[in-house]
PDB file of C-alpha atoms in Angstrom:
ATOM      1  CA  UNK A   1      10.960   2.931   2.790  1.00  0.00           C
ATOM      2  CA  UNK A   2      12.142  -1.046   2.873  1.00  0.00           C
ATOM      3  CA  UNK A   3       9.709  -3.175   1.758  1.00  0.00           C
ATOM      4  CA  UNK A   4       9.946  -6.763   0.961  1.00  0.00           C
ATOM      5  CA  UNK A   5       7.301  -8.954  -0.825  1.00  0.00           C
ATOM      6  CA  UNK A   6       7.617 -12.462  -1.409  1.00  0.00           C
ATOM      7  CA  UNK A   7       6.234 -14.330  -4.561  1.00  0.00           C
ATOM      8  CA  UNK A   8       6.212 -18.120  -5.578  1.00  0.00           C
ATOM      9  CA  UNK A   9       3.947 -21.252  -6.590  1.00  0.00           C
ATOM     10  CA  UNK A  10       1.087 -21.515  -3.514  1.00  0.00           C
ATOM     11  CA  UNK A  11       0.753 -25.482  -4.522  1.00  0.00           C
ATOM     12  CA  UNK A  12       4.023 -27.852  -3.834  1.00  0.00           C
ATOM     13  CA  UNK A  13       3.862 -31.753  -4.232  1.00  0.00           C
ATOM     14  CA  UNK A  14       4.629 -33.997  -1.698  1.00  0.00           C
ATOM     15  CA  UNK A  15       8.751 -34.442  -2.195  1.00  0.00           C
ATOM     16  CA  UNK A  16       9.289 -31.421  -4.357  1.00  0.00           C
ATOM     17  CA  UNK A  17      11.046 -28.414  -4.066  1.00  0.00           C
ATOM     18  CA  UNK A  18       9.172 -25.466  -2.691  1.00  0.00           C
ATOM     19  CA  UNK A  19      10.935 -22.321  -4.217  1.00  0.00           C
ATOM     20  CA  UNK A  20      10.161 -18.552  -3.564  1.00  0.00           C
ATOM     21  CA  UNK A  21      11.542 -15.388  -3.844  1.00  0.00           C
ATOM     22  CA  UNK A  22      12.120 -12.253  -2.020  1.00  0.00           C
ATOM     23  CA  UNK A  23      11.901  -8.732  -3.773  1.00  0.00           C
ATOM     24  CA  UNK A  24      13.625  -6.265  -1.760  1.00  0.00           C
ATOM     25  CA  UNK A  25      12.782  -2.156  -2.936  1.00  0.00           C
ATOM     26  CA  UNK A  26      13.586   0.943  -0.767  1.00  0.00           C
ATOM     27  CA  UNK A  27      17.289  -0.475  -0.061  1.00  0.00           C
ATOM     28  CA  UNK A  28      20.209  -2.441  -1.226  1.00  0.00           C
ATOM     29  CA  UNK A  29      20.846  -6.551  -0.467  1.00  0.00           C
ATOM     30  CA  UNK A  30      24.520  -5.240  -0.134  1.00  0.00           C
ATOM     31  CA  UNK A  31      24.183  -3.165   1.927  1.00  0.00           C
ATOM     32  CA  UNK A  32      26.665  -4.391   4.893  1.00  0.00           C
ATOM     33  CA  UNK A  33      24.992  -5.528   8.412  1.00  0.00           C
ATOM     34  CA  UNK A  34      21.824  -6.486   7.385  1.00  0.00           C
ATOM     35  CA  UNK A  35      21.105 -10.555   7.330  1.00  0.00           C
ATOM     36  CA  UNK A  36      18.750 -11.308   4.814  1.00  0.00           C
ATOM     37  CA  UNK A  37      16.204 -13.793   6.491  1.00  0.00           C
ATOM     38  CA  UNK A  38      13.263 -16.617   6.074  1.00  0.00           C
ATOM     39  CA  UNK A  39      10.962 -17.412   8.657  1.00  0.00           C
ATOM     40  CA  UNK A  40       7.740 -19.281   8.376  1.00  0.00           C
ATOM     41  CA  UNK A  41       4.734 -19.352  10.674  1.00  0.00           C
ATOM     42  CA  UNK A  42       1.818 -22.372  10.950  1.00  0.00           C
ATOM     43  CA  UNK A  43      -1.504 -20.580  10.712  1.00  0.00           C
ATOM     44  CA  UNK A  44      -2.620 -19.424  13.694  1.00  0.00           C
ATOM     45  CA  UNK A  45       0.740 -20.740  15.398  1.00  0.00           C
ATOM     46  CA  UNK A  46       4.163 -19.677  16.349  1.00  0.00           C
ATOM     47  CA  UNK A  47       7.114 -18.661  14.463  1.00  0.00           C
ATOM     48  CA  UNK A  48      10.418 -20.340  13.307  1.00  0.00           C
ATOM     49  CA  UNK A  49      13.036 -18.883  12.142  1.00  0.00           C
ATOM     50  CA  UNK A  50      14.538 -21.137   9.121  1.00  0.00           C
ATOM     51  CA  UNK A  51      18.008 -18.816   7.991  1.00  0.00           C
ATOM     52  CA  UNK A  52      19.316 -16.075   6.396  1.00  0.00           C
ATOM     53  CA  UNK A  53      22.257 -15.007   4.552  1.00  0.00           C
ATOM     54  CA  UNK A  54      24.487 -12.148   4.727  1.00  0.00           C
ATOM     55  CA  UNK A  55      24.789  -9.183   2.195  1.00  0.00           C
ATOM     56  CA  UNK A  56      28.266 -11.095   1.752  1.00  0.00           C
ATOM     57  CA  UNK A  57      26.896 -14.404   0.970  1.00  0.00           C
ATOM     58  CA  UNK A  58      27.379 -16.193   4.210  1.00  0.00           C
ATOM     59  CA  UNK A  59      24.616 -18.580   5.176  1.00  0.00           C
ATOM     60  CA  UNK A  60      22.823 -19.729   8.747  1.00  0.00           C
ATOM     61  CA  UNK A  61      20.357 -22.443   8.884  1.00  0.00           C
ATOM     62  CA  UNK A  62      17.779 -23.838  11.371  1.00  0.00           C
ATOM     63  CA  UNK A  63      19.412 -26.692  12.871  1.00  0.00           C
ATOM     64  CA  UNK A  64      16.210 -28.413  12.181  1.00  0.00           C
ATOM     65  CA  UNK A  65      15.820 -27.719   8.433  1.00  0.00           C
ATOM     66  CA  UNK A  66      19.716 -27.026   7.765  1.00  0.00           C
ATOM     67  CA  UNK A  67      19.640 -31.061   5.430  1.00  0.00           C
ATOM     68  CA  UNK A  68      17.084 -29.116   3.160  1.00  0.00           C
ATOM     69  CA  UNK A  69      17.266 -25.666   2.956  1.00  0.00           C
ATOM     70  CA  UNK A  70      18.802 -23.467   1.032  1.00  0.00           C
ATOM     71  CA  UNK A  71      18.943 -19.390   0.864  1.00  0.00           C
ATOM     72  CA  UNK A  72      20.673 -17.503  -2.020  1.00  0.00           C
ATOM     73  CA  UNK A  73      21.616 -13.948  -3.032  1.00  0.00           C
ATOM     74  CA  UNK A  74      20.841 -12.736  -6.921  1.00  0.00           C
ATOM     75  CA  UNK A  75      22.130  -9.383  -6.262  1.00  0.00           C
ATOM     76  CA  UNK A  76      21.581  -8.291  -9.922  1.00  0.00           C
ATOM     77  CA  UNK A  77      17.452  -8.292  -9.263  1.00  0.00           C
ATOM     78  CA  UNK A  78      18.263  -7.298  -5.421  1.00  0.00           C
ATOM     79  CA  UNK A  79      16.341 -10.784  -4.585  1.00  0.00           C
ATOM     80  CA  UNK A  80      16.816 -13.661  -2.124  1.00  0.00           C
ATOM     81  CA  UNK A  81      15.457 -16.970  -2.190  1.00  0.00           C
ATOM     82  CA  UNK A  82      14.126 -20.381  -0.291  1.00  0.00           C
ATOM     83  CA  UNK A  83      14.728 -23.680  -1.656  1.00  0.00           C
ATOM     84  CA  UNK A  84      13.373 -26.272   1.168  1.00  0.00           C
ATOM     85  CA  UNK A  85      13.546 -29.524  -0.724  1.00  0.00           C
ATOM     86  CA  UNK A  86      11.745 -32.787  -0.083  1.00  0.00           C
ATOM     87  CA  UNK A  87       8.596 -31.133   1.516  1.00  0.00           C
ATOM     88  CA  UNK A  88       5.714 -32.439   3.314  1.00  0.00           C
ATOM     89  CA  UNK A  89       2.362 -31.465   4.620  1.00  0.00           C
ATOM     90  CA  UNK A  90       3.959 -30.260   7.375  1.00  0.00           C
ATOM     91  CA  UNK A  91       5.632 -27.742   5.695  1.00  0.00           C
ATOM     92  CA  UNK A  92       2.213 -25.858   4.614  1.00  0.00           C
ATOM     93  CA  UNK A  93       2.610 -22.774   6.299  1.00  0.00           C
ATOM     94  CA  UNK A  94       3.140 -18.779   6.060  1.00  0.00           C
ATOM     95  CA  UNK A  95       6.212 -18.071   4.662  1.00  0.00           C
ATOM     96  CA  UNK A  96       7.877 -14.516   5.256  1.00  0.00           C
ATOM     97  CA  UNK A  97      10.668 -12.731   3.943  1.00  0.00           C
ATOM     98  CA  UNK A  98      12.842 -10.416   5.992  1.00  0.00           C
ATOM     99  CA  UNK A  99      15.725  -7.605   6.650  1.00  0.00           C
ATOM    100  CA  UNK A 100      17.809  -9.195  10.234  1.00  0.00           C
ATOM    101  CA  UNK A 101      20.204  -7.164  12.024  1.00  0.00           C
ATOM    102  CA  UNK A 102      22.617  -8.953  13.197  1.00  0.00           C
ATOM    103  CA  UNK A 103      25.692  -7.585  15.802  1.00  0.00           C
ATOM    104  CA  UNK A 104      27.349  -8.770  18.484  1.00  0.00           C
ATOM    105  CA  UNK A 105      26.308  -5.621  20.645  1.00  0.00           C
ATOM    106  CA  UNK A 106      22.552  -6.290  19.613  1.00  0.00           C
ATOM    107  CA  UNK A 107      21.893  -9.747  18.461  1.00  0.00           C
ATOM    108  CA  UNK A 108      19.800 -10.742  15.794  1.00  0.00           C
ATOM    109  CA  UNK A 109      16.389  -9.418  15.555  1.00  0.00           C
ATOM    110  CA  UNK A 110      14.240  -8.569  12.222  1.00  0.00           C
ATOM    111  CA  UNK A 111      13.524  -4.879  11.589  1.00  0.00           C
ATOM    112  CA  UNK A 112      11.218  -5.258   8.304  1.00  0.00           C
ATOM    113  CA  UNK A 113       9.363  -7.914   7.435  1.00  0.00           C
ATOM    114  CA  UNK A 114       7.301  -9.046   3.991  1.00  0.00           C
ATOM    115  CA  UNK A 115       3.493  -9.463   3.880  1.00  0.00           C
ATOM    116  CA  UNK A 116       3.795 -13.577   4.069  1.00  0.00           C
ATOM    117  CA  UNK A 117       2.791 -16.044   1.634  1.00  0.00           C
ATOM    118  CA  UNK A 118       0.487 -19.439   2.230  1.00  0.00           C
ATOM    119  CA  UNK A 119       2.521 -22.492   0.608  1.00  0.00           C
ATOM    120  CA  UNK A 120       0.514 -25.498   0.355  1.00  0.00           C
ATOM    121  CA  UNK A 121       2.066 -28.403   0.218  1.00  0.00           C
ATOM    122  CA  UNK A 122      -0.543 -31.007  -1.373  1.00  0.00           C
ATOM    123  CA  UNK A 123      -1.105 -33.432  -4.433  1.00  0.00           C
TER     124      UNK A 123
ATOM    125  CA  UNK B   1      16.399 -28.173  21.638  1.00  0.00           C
ATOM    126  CA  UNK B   2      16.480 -24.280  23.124  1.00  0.00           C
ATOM    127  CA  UNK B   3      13.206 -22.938  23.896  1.00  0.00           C
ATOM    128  CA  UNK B   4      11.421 -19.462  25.274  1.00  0.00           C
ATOM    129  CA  UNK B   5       8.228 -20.291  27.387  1.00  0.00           C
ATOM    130  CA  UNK B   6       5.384 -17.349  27.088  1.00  0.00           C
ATOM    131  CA  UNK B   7       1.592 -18.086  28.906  1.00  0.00           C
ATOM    132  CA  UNK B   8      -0.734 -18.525  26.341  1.00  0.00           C
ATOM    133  CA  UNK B   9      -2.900 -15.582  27.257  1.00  0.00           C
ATOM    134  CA  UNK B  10      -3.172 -12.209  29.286  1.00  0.00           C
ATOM    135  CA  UNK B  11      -6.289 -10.347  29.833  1.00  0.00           C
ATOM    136  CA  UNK B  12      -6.314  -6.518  30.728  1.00  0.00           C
ATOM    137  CA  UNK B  13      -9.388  -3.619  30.966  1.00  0.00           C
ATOM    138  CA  UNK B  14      -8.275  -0.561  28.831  1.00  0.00           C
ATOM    139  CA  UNK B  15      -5.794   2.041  30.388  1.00  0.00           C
ATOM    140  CA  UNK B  16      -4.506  -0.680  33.028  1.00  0.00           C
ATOM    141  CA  UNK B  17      -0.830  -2.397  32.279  1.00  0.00           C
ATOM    142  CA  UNK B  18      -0.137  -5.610  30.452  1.00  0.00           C
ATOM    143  CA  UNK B  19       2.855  -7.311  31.370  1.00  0.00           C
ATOM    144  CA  UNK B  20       3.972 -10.476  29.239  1.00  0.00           C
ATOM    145  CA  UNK B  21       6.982 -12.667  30.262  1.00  0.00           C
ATOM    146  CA  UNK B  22       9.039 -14.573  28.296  1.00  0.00           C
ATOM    147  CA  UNK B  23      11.466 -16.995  29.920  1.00  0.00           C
ATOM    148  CA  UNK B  24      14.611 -19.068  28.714  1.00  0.00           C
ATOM    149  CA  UNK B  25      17.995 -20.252  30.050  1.00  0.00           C
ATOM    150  CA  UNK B  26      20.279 -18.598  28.036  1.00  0.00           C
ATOM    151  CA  UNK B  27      18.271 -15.221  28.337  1.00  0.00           C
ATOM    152  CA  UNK B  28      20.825 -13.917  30.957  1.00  0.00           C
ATOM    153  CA  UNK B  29      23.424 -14.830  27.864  1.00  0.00           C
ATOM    154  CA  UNK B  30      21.598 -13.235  24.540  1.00  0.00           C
ATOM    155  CA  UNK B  31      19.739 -10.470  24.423  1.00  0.00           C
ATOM    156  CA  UNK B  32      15.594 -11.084  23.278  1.00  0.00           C
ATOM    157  CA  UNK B  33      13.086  -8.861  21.453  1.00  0.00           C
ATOM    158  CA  UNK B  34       9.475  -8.329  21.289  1.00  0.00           C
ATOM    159  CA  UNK B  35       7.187  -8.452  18.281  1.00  0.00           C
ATOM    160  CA  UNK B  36       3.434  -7.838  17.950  1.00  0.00           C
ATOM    161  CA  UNK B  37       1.151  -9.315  15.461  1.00  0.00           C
ATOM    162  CA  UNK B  38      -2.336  -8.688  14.397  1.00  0.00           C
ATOM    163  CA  UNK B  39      -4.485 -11.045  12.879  1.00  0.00           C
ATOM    164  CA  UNK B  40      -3.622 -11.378   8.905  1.00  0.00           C
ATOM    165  CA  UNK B  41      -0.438  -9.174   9.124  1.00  0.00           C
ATOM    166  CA  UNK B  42       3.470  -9.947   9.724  1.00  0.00           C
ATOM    167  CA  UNK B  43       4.654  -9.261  12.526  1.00  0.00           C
ATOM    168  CA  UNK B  44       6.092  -5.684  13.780  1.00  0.00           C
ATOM    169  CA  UNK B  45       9.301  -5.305  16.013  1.00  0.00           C
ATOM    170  CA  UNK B  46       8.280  -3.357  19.148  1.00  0.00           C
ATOM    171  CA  UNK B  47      11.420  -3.936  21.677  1.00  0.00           C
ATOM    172  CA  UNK B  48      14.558  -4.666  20.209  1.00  0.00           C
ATOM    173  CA  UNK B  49      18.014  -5.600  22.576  1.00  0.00           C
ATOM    174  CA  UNK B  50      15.615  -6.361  25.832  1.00  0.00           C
ATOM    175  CA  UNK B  51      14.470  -2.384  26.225  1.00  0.00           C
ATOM    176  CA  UNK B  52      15.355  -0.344  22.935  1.00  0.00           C
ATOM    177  CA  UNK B  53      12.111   1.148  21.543  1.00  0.00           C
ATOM    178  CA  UNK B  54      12.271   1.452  17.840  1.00  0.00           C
ATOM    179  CA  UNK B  55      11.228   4.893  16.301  1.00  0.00           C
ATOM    180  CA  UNK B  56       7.411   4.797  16.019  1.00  0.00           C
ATOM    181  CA  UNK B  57       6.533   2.478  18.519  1.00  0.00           C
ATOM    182  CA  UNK B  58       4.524   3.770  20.786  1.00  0.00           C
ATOM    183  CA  UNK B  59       6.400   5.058  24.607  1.00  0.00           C
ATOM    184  CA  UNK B  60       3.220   2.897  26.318  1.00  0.00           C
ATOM    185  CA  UNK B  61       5.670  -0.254  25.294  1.00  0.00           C
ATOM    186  CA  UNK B  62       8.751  -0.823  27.096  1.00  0.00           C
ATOM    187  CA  UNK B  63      10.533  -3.886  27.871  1.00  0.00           C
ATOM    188  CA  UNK B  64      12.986  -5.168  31.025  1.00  0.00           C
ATOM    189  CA  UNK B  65      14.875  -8.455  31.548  1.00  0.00           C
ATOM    190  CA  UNK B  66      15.679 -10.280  35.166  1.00  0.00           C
ATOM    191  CA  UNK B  67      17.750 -13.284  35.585  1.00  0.00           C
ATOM    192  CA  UNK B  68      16.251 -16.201  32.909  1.00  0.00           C
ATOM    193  CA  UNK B  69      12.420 -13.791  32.609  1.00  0.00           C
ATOM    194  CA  UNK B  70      12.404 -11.203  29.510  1.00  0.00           C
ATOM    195  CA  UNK B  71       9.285  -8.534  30.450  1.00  0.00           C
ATOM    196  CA  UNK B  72       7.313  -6.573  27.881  1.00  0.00           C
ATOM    197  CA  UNK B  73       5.166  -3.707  29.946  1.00  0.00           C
ATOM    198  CA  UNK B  74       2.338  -2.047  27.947  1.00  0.00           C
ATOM    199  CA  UNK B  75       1.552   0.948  30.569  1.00  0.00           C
ATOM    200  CA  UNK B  76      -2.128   2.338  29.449  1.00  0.00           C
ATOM    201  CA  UNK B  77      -3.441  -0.292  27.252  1.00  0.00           C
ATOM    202  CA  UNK B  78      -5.370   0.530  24.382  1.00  0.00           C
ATOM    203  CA  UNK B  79      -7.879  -1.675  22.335  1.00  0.00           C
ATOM    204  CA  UNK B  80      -5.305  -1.295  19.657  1.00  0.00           C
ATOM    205  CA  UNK B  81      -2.882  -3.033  21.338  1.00  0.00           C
ATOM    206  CA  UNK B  82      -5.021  -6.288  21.136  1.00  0.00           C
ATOM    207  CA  UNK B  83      -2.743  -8.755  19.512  1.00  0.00           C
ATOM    208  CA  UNK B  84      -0.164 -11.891  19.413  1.00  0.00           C
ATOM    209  CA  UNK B  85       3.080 -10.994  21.366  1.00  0.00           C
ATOM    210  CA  UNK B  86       6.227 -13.121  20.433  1.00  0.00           C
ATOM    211  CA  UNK B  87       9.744 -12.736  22.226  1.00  0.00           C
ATOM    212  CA  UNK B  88      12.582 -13.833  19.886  1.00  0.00           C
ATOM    213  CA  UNK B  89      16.185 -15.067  21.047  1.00  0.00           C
ATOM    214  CA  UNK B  90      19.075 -16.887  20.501  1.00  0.00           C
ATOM    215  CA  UNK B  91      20.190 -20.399  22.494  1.00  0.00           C
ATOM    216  CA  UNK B  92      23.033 -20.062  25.072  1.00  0.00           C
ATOM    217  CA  UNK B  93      26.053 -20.491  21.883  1.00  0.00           C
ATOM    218  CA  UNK B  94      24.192 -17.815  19.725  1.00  0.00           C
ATOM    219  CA  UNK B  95      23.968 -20.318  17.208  1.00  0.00           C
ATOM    220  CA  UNK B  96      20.017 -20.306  16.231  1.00  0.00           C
ATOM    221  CA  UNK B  97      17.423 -17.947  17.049  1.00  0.00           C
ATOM    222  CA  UNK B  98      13.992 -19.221  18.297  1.00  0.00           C
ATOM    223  CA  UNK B  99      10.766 -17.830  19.398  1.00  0.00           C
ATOM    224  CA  UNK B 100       8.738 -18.146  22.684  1.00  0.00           C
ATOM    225  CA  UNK B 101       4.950 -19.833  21.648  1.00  0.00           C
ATOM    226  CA  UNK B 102       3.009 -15.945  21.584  1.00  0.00           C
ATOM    227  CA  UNK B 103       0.813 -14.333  24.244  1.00  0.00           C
ATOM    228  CA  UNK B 104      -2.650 -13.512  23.170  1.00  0.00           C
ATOM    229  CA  UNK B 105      -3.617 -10.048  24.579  1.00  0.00           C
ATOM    230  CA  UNK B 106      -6.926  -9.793  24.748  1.00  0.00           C
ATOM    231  CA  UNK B 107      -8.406  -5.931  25.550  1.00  0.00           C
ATOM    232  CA  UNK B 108     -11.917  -6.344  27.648  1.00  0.00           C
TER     233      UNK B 108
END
């Protein structure tokens, strides 16, 4: 079973980095067609979808957050990862992790999703 | 920037049918999907490609798409099925994926 769990600091400054990490068990990052995805939700709000990246490395950003995000493979721990630099309260939000499937007979839709995790973005 | 328009809220009695509409402009282009989410969870895919059911999800749940509207039927409502809809879809290029604003289904 595919399960995905995201961990990382809760508490960001204002203008730092907010980092976290994906743990993916039950399947392989490789593994080809899936598109290994962020999305982030404001408490008792809607969802946006900031990017993913391909089991093959190949990135796709929010046009809105593309200047400071970034989304990385470590295929060694079978792990992605968020970096959204330069962050402000408005980035305090849920934070998932997910497995996209991405084709051009489908589209792009996520199939499993991580629990979510509050980031806070406060001094 | 592209954007899926959902109402806010639908209201149903148990066993009648729920219908939520999503609408967009490229929506005749891209194909959408449905997800449902319950208060303190993620959410959970429940149409994929404008009608596929995933395994699991209920048969109650089916979805159709007309023109620029994107449909998700719930025939037979239950009080389980009380929760935040979302439709999910790409602009007109295919370029970046967006979500409508969630219906809140509320079971009387």
């Amino acid at each position: 079973q595919m399960q995905l769990q995201e961990s990382g600091p809760g508490l960001v400054k204002p203008s730092q980095t907010l980092s976290l990490t994906c743990t993916v068990s039950g399947g392989s990052i490789t593994s080809g067609g899936y598109y290994w995805s962020w999305l982030r939700q404001h408490p008792g709000k809607g969802l946006e979808w900031i990017g993913f990246i391909s089991y093959s490395g190949s990135t796709h950003y929010n046009p809105s957050l593309k200047s400071r995000v970034t989304i990385s493979l470590d295929t060694s721990q079978n792990q992605f990862s968020l970096k959204l630099t330069s962050v402000t309260a408005a980035d305090t939000v849920v934070y998932y992790c997910a497995r996209g499937v991405y084709h051009m007979l489908s589209g792009y839709y996520i199939d499993y999703w991580g629990q979510g995790t509050l980031v806070t973005v406060s001094s | 920037s592209y954007e899926l328009t959902q109402a806010p809220s639908v209201s149903v009695s148990p066993g009648q049918t729920a219908r939520i509409t999503c609408s967009g402009d490229a929506l005749p282009k891209q194909y959408a999907h449905w997800y449902q989410q319950k208060p303190g969870q993620a959410p959970v895919l429940v149409i994929y490609k404008d009608t596929e059911r995933p395994s699991g999800i209920p048969q109650r749940f089916s979805g159709s798409s007309s023109g620029t509207t994107l449909t998700l039927t719930i025939s037979g409502v239950q009080t389980e099925d009380e929760a935040d809809y979302y439709c999910q879809s790409a602009d007109s290029s295919g370029t970046y994926w967006v979500f409508g604003g969630g219906t809140k289904l509320t079971v009387l």
